[in-house]
Tab-separated table of C-alpha atoms in Angstrom:
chain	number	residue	atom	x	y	z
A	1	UNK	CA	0.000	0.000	0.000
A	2	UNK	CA	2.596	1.873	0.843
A	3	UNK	CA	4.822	1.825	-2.506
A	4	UNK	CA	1.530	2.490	-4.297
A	5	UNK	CA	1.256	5.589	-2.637
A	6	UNK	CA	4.923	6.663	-3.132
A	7	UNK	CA	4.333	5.640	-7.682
A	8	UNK	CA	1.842	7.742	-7.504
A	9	UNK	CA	3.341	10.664	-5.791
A	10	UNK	CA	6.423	10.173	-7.951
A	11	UNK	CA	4.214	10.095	-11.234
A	12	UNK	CA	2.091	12.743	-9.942
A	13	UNK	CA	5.170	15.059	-9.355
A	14	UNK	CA	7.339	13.857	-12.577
A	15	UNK	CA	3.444	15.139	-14.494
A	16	UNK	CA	3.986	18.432	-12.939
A	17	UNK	CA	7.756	18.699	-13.907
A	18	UNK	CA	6.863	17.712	-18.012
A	19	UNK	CA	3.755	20.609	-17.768
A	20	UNK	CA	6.077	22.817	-16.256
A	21	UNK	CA	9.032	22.501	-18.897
A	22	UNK	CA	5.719	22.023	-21.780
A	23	UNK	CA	4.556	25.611	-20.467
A	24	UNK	CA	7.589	27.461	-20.276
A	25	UNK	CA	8.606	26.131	-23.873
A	26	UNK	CA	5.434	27.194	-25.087
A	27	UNK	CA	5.714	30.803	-23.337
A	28	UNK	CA	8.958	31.154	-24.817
A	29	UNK	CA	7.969	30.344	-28.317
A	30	UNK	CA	4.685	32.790	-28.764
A	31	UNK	CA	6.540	35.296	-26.773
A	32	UNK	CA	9.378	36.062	-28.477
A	33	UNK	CA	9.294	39.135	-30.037
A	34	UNK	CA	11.347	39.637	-33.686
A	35	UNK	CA	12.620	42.702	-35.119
A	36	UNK	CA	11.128	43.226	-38.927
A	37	UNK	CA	11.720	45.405	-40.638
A	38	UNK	CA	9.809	45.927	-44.143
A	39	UNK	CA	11.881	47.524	-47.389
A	40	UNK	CA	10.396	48.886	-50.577
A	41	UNK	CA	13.711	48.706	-52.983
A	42	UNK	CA	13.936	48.254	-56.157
A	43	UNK	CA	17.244	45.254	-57.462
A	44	UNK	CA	19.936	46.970	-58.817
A	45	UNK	CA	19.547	44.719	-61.629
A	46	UNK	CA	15.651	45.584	-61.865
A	47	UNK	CA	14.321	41.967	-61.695
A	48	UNK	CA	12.078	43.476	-59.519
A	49	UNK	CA	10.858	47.039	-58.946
A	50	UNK	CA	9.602	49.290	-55.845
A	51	UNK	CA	6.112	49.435	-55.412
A	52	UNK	CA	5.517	53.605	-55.912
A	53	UNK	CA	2.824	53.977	-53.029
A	54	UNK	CA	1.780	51.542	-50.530
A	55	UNK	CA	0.199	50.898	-47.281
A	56	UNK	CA	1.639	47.964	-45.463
A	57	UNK	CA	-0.075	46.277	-42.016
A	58	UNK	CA	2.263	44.057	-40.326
A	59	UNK	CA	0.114	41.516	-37.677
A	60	UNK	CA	-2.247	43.998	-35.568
A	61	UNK	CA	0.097	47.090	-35.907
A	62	UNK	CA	-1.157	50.432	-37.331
A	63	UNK	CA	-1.197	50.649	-41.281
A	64	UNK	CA	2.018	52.821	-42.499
A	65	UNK	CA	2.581	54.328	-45.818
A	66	UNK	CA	5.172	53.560	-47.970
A	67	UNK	CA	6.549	55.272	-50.881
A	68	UNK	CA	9.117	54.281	-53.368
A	69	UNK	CA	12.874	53.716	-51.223
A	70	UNK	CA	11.174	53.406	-48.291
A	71	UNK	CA	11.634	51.169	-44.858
A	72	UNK	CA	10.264	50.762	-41.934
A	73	UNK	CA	10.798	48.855	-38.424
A	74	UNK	CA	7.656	46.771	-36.725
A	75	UNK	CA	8.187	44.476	-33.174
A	76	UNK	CA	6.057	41.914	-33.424
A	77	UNK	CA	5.734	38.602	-31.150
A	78	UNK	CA	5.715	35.162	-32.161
A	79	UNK	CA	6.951	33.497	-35.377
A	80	UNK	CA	3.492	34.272	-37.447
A	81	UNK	CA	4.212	37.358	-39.697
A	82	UNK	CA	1.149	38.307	-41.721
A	83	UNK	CA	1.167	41.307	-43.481
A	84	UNK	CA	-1.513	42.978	-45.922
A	85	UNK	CA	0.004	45.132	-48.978
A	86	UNK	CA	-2.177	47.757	-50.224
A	87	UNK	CA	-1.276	49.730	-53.293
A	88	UNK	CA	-2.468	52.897	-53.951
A	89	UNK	CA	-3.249	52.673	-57.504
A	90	UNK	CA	-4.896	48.757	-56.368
A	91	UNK	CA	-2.940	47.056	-58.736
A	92	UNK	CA	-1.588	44.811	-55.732
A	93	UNK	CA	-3.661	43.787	-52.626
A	94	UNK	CA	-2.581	40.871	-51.135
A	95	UNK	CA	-1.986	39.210	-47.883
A	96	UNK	CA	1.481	37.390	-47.614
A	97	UNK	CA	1.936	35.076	-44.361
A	98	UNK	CA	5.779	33.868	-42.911
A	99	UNK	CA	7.299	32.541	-40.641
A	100	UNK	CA	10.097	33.739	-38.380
A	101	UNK	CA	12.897	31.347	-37.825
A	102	UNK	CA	13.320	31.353	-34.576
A	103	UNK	CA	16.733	31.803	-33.980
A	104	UNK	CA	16.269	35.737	-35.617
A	105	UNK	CA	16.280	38.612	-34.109
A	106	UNK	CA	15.831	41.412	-37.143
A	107	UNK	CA	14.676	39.802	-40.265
A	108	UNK	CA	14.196	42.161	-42.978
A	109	UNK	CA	10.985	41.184	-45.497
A	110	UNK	CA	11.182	43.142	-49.018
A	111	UNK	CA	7.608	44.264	-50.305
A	112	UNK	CA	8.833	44.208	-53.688
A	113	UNK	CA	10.373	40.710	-53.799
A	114	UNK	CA	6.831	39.322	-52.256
A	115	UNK	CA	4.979	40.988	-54.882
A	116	UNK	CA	7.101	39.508	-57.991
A	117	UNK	CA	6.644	35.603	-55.929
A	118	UNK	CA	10.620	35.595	-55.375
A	119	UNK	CA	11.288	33.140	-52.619
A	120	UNK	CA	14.433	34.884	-50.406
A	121	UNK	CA	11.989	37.752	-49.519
A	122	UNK	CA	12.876	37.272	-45.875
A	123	UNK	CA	16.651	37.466	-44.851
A	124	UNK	CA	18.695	38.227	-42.115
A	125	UNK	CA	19.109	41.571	-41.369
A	126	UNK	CA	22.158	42.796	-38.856
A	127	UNK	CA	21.339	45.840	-36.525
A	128	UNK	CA	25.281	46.219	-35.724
């Protein structure tokens, strides 16, 4: 009777110790907070070309204008990055969804390069 008692304890505890480490994972995942900042360049080799007017929304922040040469920085938390492109002249109005590695601290997304369907739209972007 009495080892049943001290399994069960012992489970009981070792249950709380796996929630525990499940929770803070979790909590450390969605809670991160990124860096992103979002460019409107043209390529050099003009593959692709800046969007002349634009507003961008980036998650739930406010909307912000962009014109041609333009960038911007957002915080945002988690690794979902949704953002809604709005041209002025409504030739583009899409909604683009990424994900954040999560090793990154400042990832830099270029409007442009989503707009044309190039893949490397998201890179690493060094604050230093």
């Amino acid at each position: 009777m009495a080892k049943d008692r001290a399994k069960f304890t012992i489970a009981v505890r070792a249950a709380i110790a796996v929630l525990y480490i499940l929770l803070a994972l979790c909590m450390f995942v969605t809670g991160r907070t990124h860096t992103v900042l979002i460019d409107n360049h043209g390529a050099e080799d003009g593959s692709y070309k800046a969007i002349k007017n634009m507003t961008v929304t980036v998650n739930r922040n406010a909307p912000s204008e962009f014109m041609k040469g333009d960038r911007d920085k957002f915080t945002v938390k988690g690794q979902k990055l949704v953002i809604k492109v709005e041209s002025f002249d409504g030739s583009i109005d899409d909604v683009y969804t990424l994900k954040i590695p999560l090793k990154e601290d400042n990832v830099l997304v270029s409007i442009p390069k989503l707009a044309s369907g190039i893949d490397d739209a998201m890179e690493h972007f060094d604050m230093n």
